[in-house]
One Martini backbone bead per residue (centre of mass of N, CA, C, O) as a GRO file, in nm:
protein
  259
    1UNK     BB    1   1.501   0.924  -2.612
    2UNK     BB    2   1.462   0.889  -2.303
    3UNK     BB    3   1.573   1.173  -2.237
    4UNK     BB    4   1.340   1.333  -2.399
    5UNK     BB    5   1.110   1.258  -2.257
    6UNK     BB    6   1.205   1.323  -1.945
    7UNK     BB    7   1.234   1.609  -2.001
    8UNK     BB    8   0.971   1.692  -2.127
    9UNK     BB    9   0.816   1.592  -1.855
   10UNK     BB   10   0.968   1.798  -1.683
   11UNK     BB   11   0.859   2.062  -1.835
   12UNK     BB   12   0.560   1.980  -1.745
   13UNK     BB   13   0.551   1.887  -1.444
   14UNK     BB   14   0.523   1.545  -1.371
   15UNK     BB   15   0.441   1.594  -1.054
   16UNK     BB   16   0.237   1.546  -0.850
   17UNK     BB   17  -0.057   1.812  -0.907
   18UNK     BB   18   0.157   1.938  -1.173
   19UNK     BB   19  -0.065   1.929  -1.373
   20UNK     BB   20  -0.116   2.077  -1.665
   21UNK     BB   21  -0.251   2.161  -1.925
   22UNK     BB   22  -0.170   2.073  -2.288
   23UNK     BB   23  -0.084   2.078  -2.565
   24UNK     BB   24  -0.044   1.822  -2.797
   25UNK     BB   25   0.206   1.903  -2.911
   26UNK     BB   26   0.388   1.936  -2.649
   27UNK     BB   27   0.399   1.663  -2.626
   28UNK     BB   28   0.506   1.403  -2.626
   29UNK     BB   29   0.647   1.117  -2.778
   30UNK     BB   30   0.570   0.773  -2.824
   31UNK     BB   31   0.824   0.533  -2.847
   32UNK     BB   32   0.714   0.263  -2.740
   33UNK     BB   33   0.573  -0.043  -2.688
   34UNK     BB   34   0.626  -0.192  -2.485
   35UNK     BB   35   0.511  -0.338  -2.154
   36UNK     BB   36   0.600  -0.383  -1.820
   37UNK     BB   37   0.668  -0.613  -1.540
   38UNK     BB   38   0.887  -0.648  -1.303
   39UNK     BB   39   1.132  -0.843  -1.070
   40UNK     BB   40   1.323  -0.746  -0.813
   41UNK     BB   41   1.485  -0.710  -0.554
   42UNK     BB   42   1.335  -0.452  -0.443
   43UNK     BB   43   1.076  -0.506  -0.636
   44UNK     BB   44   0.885  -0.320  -0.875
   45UNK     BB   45   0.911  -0.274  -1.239
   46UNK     BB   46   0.900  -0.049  -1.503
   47UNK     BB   47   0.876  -0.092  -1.860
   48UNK     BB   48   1.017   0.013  -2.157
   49UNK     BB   49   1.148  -0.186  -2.407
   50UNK     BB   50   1.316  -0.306  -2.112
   51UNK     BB   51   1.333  -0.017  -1.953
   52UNK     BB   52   1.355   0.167  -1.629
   53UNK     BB   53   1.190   0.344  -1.488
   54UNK     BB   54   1.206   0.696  -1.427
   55UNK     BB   55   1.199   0.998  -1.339
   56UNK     BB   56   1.231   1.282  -1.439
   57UNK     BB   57   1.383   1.491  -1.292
   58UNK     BB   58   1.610   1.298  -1.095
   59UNK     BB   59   1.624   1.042  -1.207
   60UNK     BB   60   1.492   0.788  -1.080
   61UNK     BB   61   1.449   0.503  -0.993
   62UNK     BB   62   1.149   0.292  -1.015
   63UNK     BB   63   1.022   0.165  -0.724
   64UNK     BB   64   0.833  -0.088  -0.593
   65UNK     BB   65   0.618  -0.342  -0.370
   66UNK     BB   66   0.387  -0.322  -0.539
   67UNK     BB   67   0.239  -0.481  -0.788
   68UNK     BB   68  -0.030  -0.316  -0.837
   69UNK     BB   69   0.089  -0.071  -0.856
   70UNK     BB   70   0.298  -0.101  -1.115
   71UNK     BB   71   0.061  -0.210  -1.291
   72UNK     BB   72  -0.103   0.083  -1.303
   73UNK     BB   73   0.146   0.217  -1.442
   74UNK     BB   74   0.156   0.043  -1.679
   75UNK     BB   75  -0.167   0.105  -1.791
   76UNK     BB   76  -0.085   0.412  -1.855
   77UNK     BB   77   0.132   0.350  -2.031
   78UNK     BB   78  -0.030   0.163  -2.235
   79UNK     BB   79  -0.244   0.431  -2.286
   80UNK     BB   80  -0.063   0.553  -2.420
   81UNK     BB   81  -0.074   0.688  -2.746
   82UNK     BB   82   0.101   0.901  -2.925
   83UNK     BB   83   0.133   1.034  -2.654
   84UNK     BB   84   0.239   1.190  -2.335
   85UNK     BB   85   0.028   1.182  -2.063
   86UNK     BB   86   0.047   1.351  -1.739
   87UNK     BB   87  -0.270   1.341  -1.673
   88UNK     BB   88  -0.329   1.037  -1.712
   89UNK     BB   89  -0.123   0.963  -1.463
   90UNK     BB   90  -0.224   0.955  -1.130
   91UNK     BB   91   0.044   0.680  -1.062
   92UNK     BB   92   0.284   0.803  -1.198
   93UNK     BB   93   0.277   1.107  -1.029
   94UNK     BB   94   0.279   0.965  -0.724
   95UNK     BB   95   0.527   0.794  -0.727
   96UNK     BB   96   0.741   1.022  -0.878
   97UNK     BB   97   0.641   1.237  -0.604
   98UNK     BB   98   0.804   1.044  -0.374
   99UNK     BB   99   1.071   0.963  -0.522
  100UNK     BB  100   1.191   1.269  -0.556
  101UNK     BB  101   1.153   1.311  -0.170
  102UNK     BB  102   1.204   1.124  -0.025
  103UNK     BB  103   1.275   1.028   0.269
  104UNK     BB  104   1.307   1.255   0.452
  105UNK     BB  105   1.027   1.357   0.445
  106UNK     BB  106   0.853   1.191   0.621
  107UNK     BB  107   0.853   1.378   0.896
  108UNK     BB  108   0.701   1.598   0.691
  109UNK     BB  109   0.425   1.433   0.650
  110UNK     BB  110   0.339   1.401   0.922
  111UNK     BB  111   0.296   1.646   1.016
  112UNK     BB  112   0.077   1.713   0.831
  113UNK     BB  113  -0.155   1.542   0.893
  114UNK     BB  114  -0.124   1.649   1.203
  115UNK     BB  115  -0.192   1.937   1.157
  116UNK     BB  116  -0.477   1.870   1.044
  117UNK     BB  117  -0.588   1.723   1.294
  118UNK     BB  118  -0.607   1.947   1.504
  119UNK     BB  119  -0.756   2.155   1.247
  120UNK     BB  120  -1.028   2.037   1.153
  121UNK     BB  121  -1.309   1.985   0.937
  122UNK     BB  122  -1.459   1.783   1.190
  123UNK     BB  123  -1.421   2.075   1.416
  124UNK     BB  124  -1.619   2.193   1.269
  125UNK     BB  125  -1.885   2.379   1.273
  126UNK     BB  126  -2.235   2.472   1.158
  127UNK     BB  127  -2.530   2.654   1.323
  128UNK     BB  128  -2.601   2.669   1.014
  129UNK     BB  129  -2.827   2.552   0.894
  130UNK     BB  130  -2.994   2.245   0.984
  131UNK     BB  131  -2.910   2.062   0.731
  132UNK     BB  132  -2.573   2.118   0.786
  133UNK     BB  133  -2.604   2.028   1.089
  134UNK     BB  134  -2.688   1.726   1.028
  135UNK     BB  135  -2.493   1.640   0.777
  136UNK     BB  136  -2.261   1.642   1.022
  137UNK     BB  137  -2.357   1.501   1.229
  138UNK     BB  138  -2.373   1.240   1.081
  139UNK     BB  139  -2.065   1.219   0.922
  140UNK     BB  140  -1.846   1.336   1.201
  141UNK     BB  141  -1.936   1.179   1.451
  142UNK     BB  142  -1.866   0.896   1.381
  143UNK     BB  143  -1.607   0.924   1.340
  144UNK     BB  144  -1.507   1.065   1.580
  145UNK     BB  145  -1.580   0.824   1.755
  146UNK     BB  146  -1.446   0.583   1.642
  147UNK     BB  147  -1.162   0.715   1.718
  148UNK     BB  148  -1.171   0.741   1.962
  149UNK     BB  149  -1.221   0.431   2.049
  150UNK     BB  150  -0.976   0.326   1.917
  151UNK     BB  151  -0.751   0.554   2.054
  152UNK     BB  152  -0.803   0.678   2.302
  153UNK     BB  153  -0.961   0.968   2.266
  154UNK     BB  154  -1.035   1.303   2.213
  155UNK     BB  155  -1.284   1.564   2.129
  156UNK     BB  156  -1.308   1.958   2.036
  157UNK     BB  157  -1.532   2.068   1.895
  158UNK     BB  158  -1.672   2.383   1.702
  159UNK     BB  159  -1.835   2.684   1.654
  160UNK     BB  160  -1.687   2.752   1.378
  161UNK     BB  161  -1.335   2.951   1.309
  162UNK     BB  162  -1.194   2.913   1.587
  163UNK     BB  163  -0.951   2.796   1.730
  164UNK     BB  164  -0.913   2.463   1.891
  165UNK     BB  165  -0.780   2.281   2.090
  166UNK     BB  166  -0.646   1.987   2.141
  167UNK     BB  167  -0.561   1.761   2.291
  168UNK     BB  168  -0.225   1.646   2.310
  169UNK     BB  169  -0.291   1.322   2.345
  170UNK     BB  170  -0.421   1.349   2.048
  171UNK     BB  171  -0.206   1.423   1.886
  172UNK     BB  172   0.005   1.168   2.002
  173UNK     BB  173  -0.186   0.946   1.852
  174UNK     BB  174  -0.197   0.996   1.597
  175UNK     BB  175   0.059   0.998   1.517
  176UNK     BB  176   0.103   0.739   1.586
  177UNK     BB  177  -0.078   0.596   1.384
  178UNK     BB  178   0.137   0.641   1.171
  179UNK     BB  179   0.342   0.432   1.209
  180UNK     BB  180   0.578   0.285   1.006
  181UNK     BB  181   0.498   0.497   0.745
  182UNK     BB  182   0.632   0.508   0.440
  183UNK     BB  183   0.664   0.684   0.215
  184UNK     BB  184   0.454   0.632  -0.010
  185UNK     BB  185   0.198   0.646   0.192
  186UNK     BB  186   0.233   0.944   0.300
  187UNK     BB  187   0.202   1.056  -0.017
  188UNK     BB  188  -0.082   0.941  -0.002
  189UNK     BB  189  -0.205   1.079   0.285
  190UNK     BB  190  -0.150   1.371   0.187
  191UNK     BB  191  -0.353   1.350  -0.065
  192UNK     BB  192  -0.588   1.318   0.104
  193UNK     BB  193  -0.595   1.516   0.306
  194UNK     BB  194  -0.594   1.764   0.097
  195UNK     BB  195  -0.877   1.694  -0.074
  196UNK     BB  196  -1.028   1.666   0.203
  197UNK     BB  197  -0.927   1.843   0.468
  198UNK     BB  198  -0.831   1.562   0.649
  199UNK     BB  199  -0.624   1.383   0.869
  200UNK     BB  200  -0.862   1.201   0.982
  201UNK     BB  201  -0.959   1.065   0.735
  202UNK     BB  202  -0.693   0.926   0.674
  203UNK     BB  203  -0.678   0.762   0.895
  204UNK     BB  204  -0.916   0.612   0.884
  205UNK     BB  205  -0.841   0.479   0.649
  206UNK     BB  206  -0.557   0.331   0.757
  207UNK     BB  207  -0.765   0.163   0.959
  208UNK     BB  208  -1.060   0.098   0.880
  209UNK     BB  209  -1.289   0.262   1.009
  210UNK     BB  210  -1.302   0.355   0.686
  211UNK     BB  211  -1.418   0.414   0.385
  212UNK     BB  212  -1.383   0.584   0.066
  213UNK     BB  213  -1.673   0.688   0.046
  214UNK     BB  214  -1.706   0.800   0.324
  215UNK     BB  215  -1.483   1.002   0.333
  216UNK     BB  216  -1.583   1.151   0.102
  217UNK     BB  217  -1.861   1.224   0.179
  218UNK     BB  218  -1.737   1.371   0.415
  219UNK     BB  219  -1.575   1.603   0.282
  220UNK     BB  220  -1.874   1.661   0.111
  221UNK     BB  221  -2.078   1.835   0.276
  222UNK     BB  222  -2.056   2.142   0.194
  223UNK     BB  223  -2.077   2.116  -0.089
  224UNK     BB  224  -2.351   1.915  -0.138
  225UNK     BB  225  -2.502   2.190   0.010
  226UNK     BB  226  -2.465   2.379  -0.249
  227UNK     BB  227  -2.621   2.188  -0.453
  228UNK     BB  228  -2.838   2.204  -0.354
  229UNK     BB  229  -2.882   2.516  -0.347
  230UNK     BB  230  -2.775   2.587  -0.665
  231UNK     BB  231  -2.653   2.357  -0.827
  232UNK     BB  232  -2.463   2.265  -1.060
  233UNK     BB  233  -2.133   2.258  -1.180
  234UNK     BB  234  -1.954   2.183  -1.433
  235UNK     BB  235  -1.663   2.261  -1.335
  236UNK     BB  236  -1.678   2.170  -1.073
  237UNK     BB  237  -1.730   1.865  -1.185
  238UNK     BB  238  -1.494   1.846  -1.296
  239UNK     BB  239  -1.287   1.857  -1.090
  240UNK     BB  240  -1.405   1.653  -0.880
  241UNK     BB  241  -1.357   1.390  -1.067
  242UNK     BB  242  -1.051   1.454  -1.059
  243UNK     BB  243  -1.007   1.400  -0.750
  244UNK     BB  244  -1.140   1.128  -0.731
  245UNK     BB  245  -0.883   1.012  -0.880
  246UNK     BB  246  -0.683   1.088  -0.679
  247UNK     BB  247  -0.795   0.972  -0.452
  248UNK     BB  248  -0.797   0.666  -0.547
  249UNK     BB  249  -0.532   0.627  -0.597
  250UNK     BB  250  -0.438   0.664  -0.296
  251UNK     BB  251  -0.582   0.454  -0.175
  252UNK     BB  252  -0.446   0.208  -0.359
  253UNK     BB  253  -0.173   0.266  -0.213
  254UNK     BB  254  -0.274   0.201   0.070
  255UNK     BB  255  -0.410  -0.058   0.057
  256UNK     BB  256  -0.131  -0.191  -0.120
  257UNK     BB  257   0.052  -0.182   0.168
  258UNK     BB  258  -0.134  -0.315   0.359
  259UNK     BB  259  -0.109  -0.593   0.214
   0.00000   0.00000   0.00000
């Protein structure tokens, strides 16, 4: 029944940002009773049944360092009703594509949100209208300078969408930011960084620099400018509220791999 399940799961794409709508019939039906969380040698892992969550994919044993995080997929599982929905699962979708991306990807995790810091969102600037000239200047210089001060770096912000180039020594001290950050961090600061369209607000967050909201926040200036101009769109609030789910779980990562 386990193997069934988890053909299932993978059937669905059940892997972080893959999942897609899906008829409730075509779900998993869930077979499990018990939730747990245990602690093992490697770290912390759920069960089901008494039996160790494993991925879809390539089946690998899901172990996590932090009883938190465990935690929080646990409470996914436990929430799953007849069927087992991976859309609504997306600390269990973030850990087990993790999981599946191995070790090996590490240095390619790093190096997307350095790509990002590079070419960011905070660096390019509107010249027009004037509400978010000023909207983005509230938002992403504090930011900005905030990391300056910090990282002892400089930035080159610039008006429209022509690449402008960081200083090298800028670009190497981000990297250098990232040092240390393990698997499940790094897939978590990439998730944040897509979201966001930032590897500097990822980096942020990874430092303490700004808070979740704050981030948030400086992500959605020019969206929040569009709402003001022409008013909610039902099916655009609802993406956003989705992604806002995402990025709080990647958050939650963030944070409990820190503490």
């Amino acid at each position: 029944m386990r193997d069934q399940l988890e053909d299932a799961l993978n059937n669905q794409q059940f892997g972080y940002g893959q999942a897609q709508h899906i008829n409730q019939v075509e779900l998993p039906k869930r077979f499990y009773k018990a939730v747990d969380v245990a602690r093992t040698d490697d770290g912390y892992v759920v069960t089901l049944d008494g039996k160790q969550t494993r991925t879809p994919g390539r089946k690998l044993p899901v172990v996590v360092p932090a009883q938190s995080i465990a935690q929080a997929m646990a409470t996914e599982w436990a929430a799953q009703e007849k069927y087992v929905d991976p859309t609504t699962m997306p600390m269990v979708r973030l850990i087990n594509s993790a999981v599946e991306s191995g070790e090996e990807n590490v240095p390619a995790f790093r190096a997307e949100i350095g790509k990002f810091a590079g070419n960011d969102l905070l660096l390019y600037r509107a010249d027009a209208p004037q509400e978010l000239v000023d909207d983005q200047e509230l938002h992403w210089d504090g930011a900005l300078v905030t990391m300056a001060r910090h990282f002892d770096v400089a930035f080159q912000p610039t008006i429209g969408i022509i690449h402008q180039p960081q200083p090298a020594s800028t670009l190497t001290k981000l990297d250098a930011a990232l040092e240390g950050q393990g698997l499940l961090s790094l897939t978590a600061l990439v998730s944040i960084t897509g979201i966001t369209g930032s590897g500097l607000l990822a980096i942020s967050l990874l430092h303490q620099l700004l808070d979740a909201d704050q981030v948030w926040t400086a992500a959605h200036v020019d969206e929040d400018h569009q709402i003001r101009l022409w008013g909610e769109d039902d099916e655009a609030m609802t993406r956003r509220a989705k992604r806002r789910v995402e990025f709080d779980t990647a958050v939650a990562v963030v944070d409990a791999l820190r503490a």
